[in-house]
Amino acid sequence: MTTSFAPLIHERAASAPGPIPFSRLVRVEWAKATDTRASRWLLALVALSSAALVLAPILAPTSFDQTQATYLGIVAVGLTILLPVVAILLFAGEWSQRSAFTTFTQEPRRLRVLNAKLAVSLLLGCGAAVYGGVVTAVALGLTSASGRSLEADVGVGIAAGYLVFVLLNVLAGVALGVLLQSSATAIAASFALPASLGVVGTASTLVRNWIDMSVWNWVLENDWGGHLPQIAVSILFWVAVPLAAGYARALRRDVA
Amino acid sequence: MITTTALTKRYGDVPAVRDVSLHCEPGTITGFLGANGAGKSTTLKMMVGLVRPDAGRATIDGRPFGELPNPIRVVGTLLDASAMHPGRSGRATLEIAARIAGVPTTRVDHLLDQVGLTDAADKRVGTYSLGMRQRLGIAQALVGEPVALILDEPANGLDPDGIAWMRTLLRSFADHGGTVLLSSHLLHEVQATADHLVVIADGAVVAAGRLDDLLATSTILVRSPEPAALAVALRAAGIEHHAGPDGALTVDVAGGRVTPEVLAGIARDHQVLLTELRASDANELEQLFFSLTSTKAAAEEAAA
């Protein structure tokens, strides 16, 4: 076993290292989001769940509007069941797996690390949205092969709404992960909070129309008209406020 | 290279670290010795920005850790070997560090070989023993070709072979101009590895200096079948003494003024028989450690 440090220590004096480029942090966080067994299973399940869900309108045509937008919407719902969990793990995992020790000693400017993780979450969201588009196209191909004709209603507006809907769900996961800093708690919250607010929403139109995540269905359906204030409030509630609070907490928190 | 000035941290009303100042020079291994809970880990975490100090500052290579452009190129850290993602392989863990550092990932294979993990490189860290995680942690600390190392209890979980290997590695690192700061709650570990010593108890530095100096005899052990008469004679000569082991007396050398010859002369003048007269031996550091740290630590040291 070699224990020669002579070249290491003397060479280094000549070349003072520069700062870590942000692109490098993003590449590293991308690797961390995709290189563990848990994350690979999760991404596989994300892919599987949207592909499985889209079978429903194919196999039960009478229960669903046979429009392209319906198919795309079902794929989006399939993607967003587990995609927020991927984002949660990317943030909260640093604390739950205690790898923050390593991460924040490799780059002590925590804001850059958090931003790199945010960028990776959005990239994963975009990747998932593209995948969902392909799944939808295949599903539509299958229906037309079976001789069914679908209303061709997917334009730029619907596609954009679909992408924003997927990314909003990812961001809600990011916000919970960075705020709660515990994988188990954040995952539980990501399922329990929307569900319980949904229940509250059945009794309170205020919650149903302004806070409940179903508000984002207007985004998915490209039905922004008259709903912008509600959509904005729900984004504040699910994304902006917890994200800001979570950033503040993660930047200050002692790693122990 | 590594300097802290009056680092202080309180958790609520409990002071964890009080006014800790220390300095580590290139080419040296400094042992940071203290009982569990004495404040070692908190101090090390403040040095690398994981814990925010209430007061004081720490610099590495002249800058606060958080201002080093690419810190792992300057200082390798191993603060908690169990704080690694269990779902990632050892190789992937090192490759991430190599990419952050901007060193070729070919260095990873070299390091895996150096720490003896080549065969386990592609197994998940979750399957590693604590000793293997320590080895991986040391490899991770070395990835960026740093000039300094900060290691918290690096011997934990290593078998005797592993401990000997680590000592050789750290000595070689220091001999080539590197700076090492390592913590331990085991006196013998520090004694065998370090050349400088900082002792911490209840969050405050209680002794610091070169190991040789701290080990150097500052007391003389003198034994007589008539200890009371000897004590009277010493008191008459104005020489401070304390009860030593097994009825012997320990006498402070008082900066070299008191020597075995002086004591022999006093014994002769007072007609007191001496059966033992010698410099106190190396276990003095142990006594120092025992007296400075809690009885709990002493018990642990004895058990270890």
XYZ file of C-alpha atoms in Angstrom, chain A residues 33-242:
210
model
C -30.441 12.018 -7.266
C -30.102 9.063 -9.583
C -27.270 6.820 -8.373
C -28.772 5.081 -5.333
C -30.892 1.985 -5.418
C -33.780 3.778 -3.707
C -33.767 6.637 -6.216
C -33.643 4.265 -9.184
C -36.595 2.274 -7.894
C -38.491 5.460 -7.277
C -37.830 6.817 -10.773
C -38.855 3.457 -12.220
C -42.093 3.628 -10.238
C -42.745 7.170 -11.460
C -42.375 5.901 -15.022
C -44.477 2.853 -14.333
C -47.324 4.605 -12.546
C -47.989 7.070 -15.359
C -47.787 4.315 -17.983
C -50.147 2.139 -15.927
C -52.669 4.901 -15.271
C -52.998 5.780 -18.942
C -54.274 2.252 -19.531
C -57.484 3.297 -17.803
C -58.873 5.575 -20.577
C -57.668 3.067 -23.174
C -59.382 0.093 -21.563
C -62.449 1.903 -20.218
C -63.240 4.399 -22.983
C -66.760 5.068 -21.792
C -65.603 6.305 -18.369
C -63.265 8.972 -19.735
C -63.610 11.819 -22.201
C -61.823 10.576 -25.275
C -59.717 13.658 -25.861
C -55.951 13.972 -26.104
C -55.973 16.387 -23.186
C -57.663 13.819 -20.963
C -54.936 11.295 -21.729
C -52.213 13.858 -21.061
C -53.899 14.863 -17.802
C -54.043 11.260 -16.607
C -50.356 10.790 -17.406
C -49.607 13.979 -15.471
C -51.461 12.683 -12.430
C -49.506 9.433 -12.700
C -46.206 11.321 -12.800
C -47.013 13.540 -9.861
C -47.873 10.771 -7.397
C -44.232 9.911 -6.744
C -42.203 12.607 -8.482
C -42.463 14.943 -5.443
C -40.972 12.124 -3.350
C -37.874 12.148 -5.569
C -37.492 15.857 -4.835
C -38.141 15.321 -1.130
C -35.406 12.702 -0.895
C -32.952 14.898 -2.752
C -33.306 17.569 -0.053
C -34.420 15.831 3.135
C -32.147 12.845 2.496
C -29.115 15.016 3.250
C -30.365 15.295 6.817
C -32.003 11.905 7.222
C -29.015 10.036 5.784
C -26.731 12.547 7.515
C -24.804 13.030 4.293
C -25.084 16.790 4.922
C -21.817 16.316 6.801
C -20.111 15.526 3.533
C -22.141 17.750 1.241
C -21.709 20.956 3.236
C -18.010 20.375 3.820
C -17.536 19.864 0.084
C -19.351 23.136 -0.642
C -19.892 25.236 2.490
C -21.872 27.862 0.537
C -25.089 26.050 1.279
C -27.197 28.334 -0.908
C -25.327 27.067 -3.970
C -25.954 23.466 -2.937
C -29.661 24.123 -2.389
C -29.921 25.914 -5.735
C -28.149 23.044 -7.473
C -30.648 20.623 -5.936
C -33.497 22.892 -7.007
C -32.133 22.949 -10.548
C -31.843 19.156 -10.563
C -35.417 18.824 -9.282
C -36.688 21.040 -12.093
C -34.591 19.156 -14.657
C -36.011 15.870 -13.379
C -39.485 17.396 -13.604
C -38.878 18.457 -17.211
C -37.455 15.043 -18.043
C -40.479 13.365 -16.495
C -42.805 15.695 -18.413
C -41.108 14.792 -21.690
C -41.357 11.109 -20.800
C -45.039 11.652 -19.989
C -45.490 13.252 -23.403
C -44.032 10.167 -25.036
C -46.270 7.887 -22.949
C -49.273 9.950 -23.998
C -48.265 9.783 -27.654
C -47.917 6.000 -27.445
C -51.294 5.728 -25.728
C -52.895 7.894 -28.383
C -51.227 5.771 -31.057
C -52.749 2.663 -29.477
C -56.242 4.161 -29.438
C -56.085 5.271 -33.036
C -54.719 1.847 -34.010
C -57.787 0.372 -32.374
C -59.897 2.543 -34.623
C -61.015 5.103 -32.050
C -60.857 8.743 -33.010
C -59.891 11.225 -30.329
C -60.572 14.905 -30.172
C -57.244 16.562 -31.038
C -57.232 19.316 -28.419
C -53.612 19.471 -27.251
C -52.090 22.776 -28.296
C -49.268 24.855 -26.922
C -51.449 26.088 -24.077
C -52.388 22.602 -22.840
C -48.786 21.388 -23.199
C -47.526 24.384 -21.240
C -50.158 23.904 -18.533
C -49.164 20.234 -18.291
C -45.480 21.124 -17.856
C -46.234 23.797 -15.242
C -48.486 21.361 -13.366
C -45.739 18.734 -13.212
C -43.142 21.296 -12.118
C -45.460 22.747 -9.450
C -45.847 19.294 -7.948
C -42.065 18.832 -7.984
C -41.609 22.218 -6.323
C -44.137 21.312 -3.642
C -41.960 18.257 -2.910
C -38.839 20.427 -2.831
C -40.528 22.809 -0.415
C -41.597 20.046 1.967
C -38.203 18.354 1.791
C -36.151 21.462 2.448
C -38.518 22.676 5.172
C -39.026 19.458 7.158
C -35.495 18.031 6.610
C -36.634 14.533 7.413
C -37.425 12.103 4.598
C -40.083 10.164 6.479
C -41.874 13.232 7.823
C -41.795 15.043 4.502
C -43.036 12.051 2.510
C -45.839 11.482 4.996
C -46.738 15.167 4.835
C -46.700 15.161 1.040
C -49.502 12.594 1.054
C -51.331 13.534 4.261
C -51.459 17.316 3.777
C -53.126 17.389 0.342
C -55.489 14.591 1.416
C -56.562 16.257 4.627
C -56.885 19.674 2.977
C -58.991 17.972 0.355
C -61.309 16.762 3.098
C -61.399 20.216 4.679
C -62.103 21.562 1.218
C -65.346 19.612 0.995
C -66.617 21.706 3.896
C -64.860 24.990 3.155
C -65.081 26.581 -0.268
C -62.310 28.937 0.836
C -59.877 26.036 1.210
C -61.238 24.238 -1.838
C -60.910 27.207 -4.162
C -57.736 28.842 -2.857
C -55.487 26.301 -1.154
C -56.380 22.713 -2.018
C -54.011 21.244 -4.600
C -56.981 20.610 -6.873
C -56.650 24.314 -7.683
C -53.725 23.245 -9.869
C -56.081 21.243 -12.056
C -56.967 24.610 -13.599
C -53.290 24.841 -14.575
C -53.320 21.317 -15.969
C -56.483 22.038 -17.924
C -55.061 25.334 -19.179
C -58.065 26.996 -17.579
C -56.343 30.064 -16.169
C -59.111 32.528 -16.922
C -60.496 33.991 -13.713
C -58.448 31.584 -11.596
C -55.124 33.402 -11.477
C -55.557 34.759 -7.918
C -56.524 31.303 -6.611
C -53.623 29.666 -8.426
C -51.238 32.294 -7.063
C -52.454 31.791 -3.489
C -52.145 28.024 -3.695
C -48.603 28.386 -5.069
C -47.775 30.679 -2.172
C -49.151 28.092 0.242
C -47.569 24.951 -1.244
C -44.389 26.317 -2.783
C -43.261 29.864 -2.110
C -43.727 30.144 1.641
C -42.452 26.687 2.671
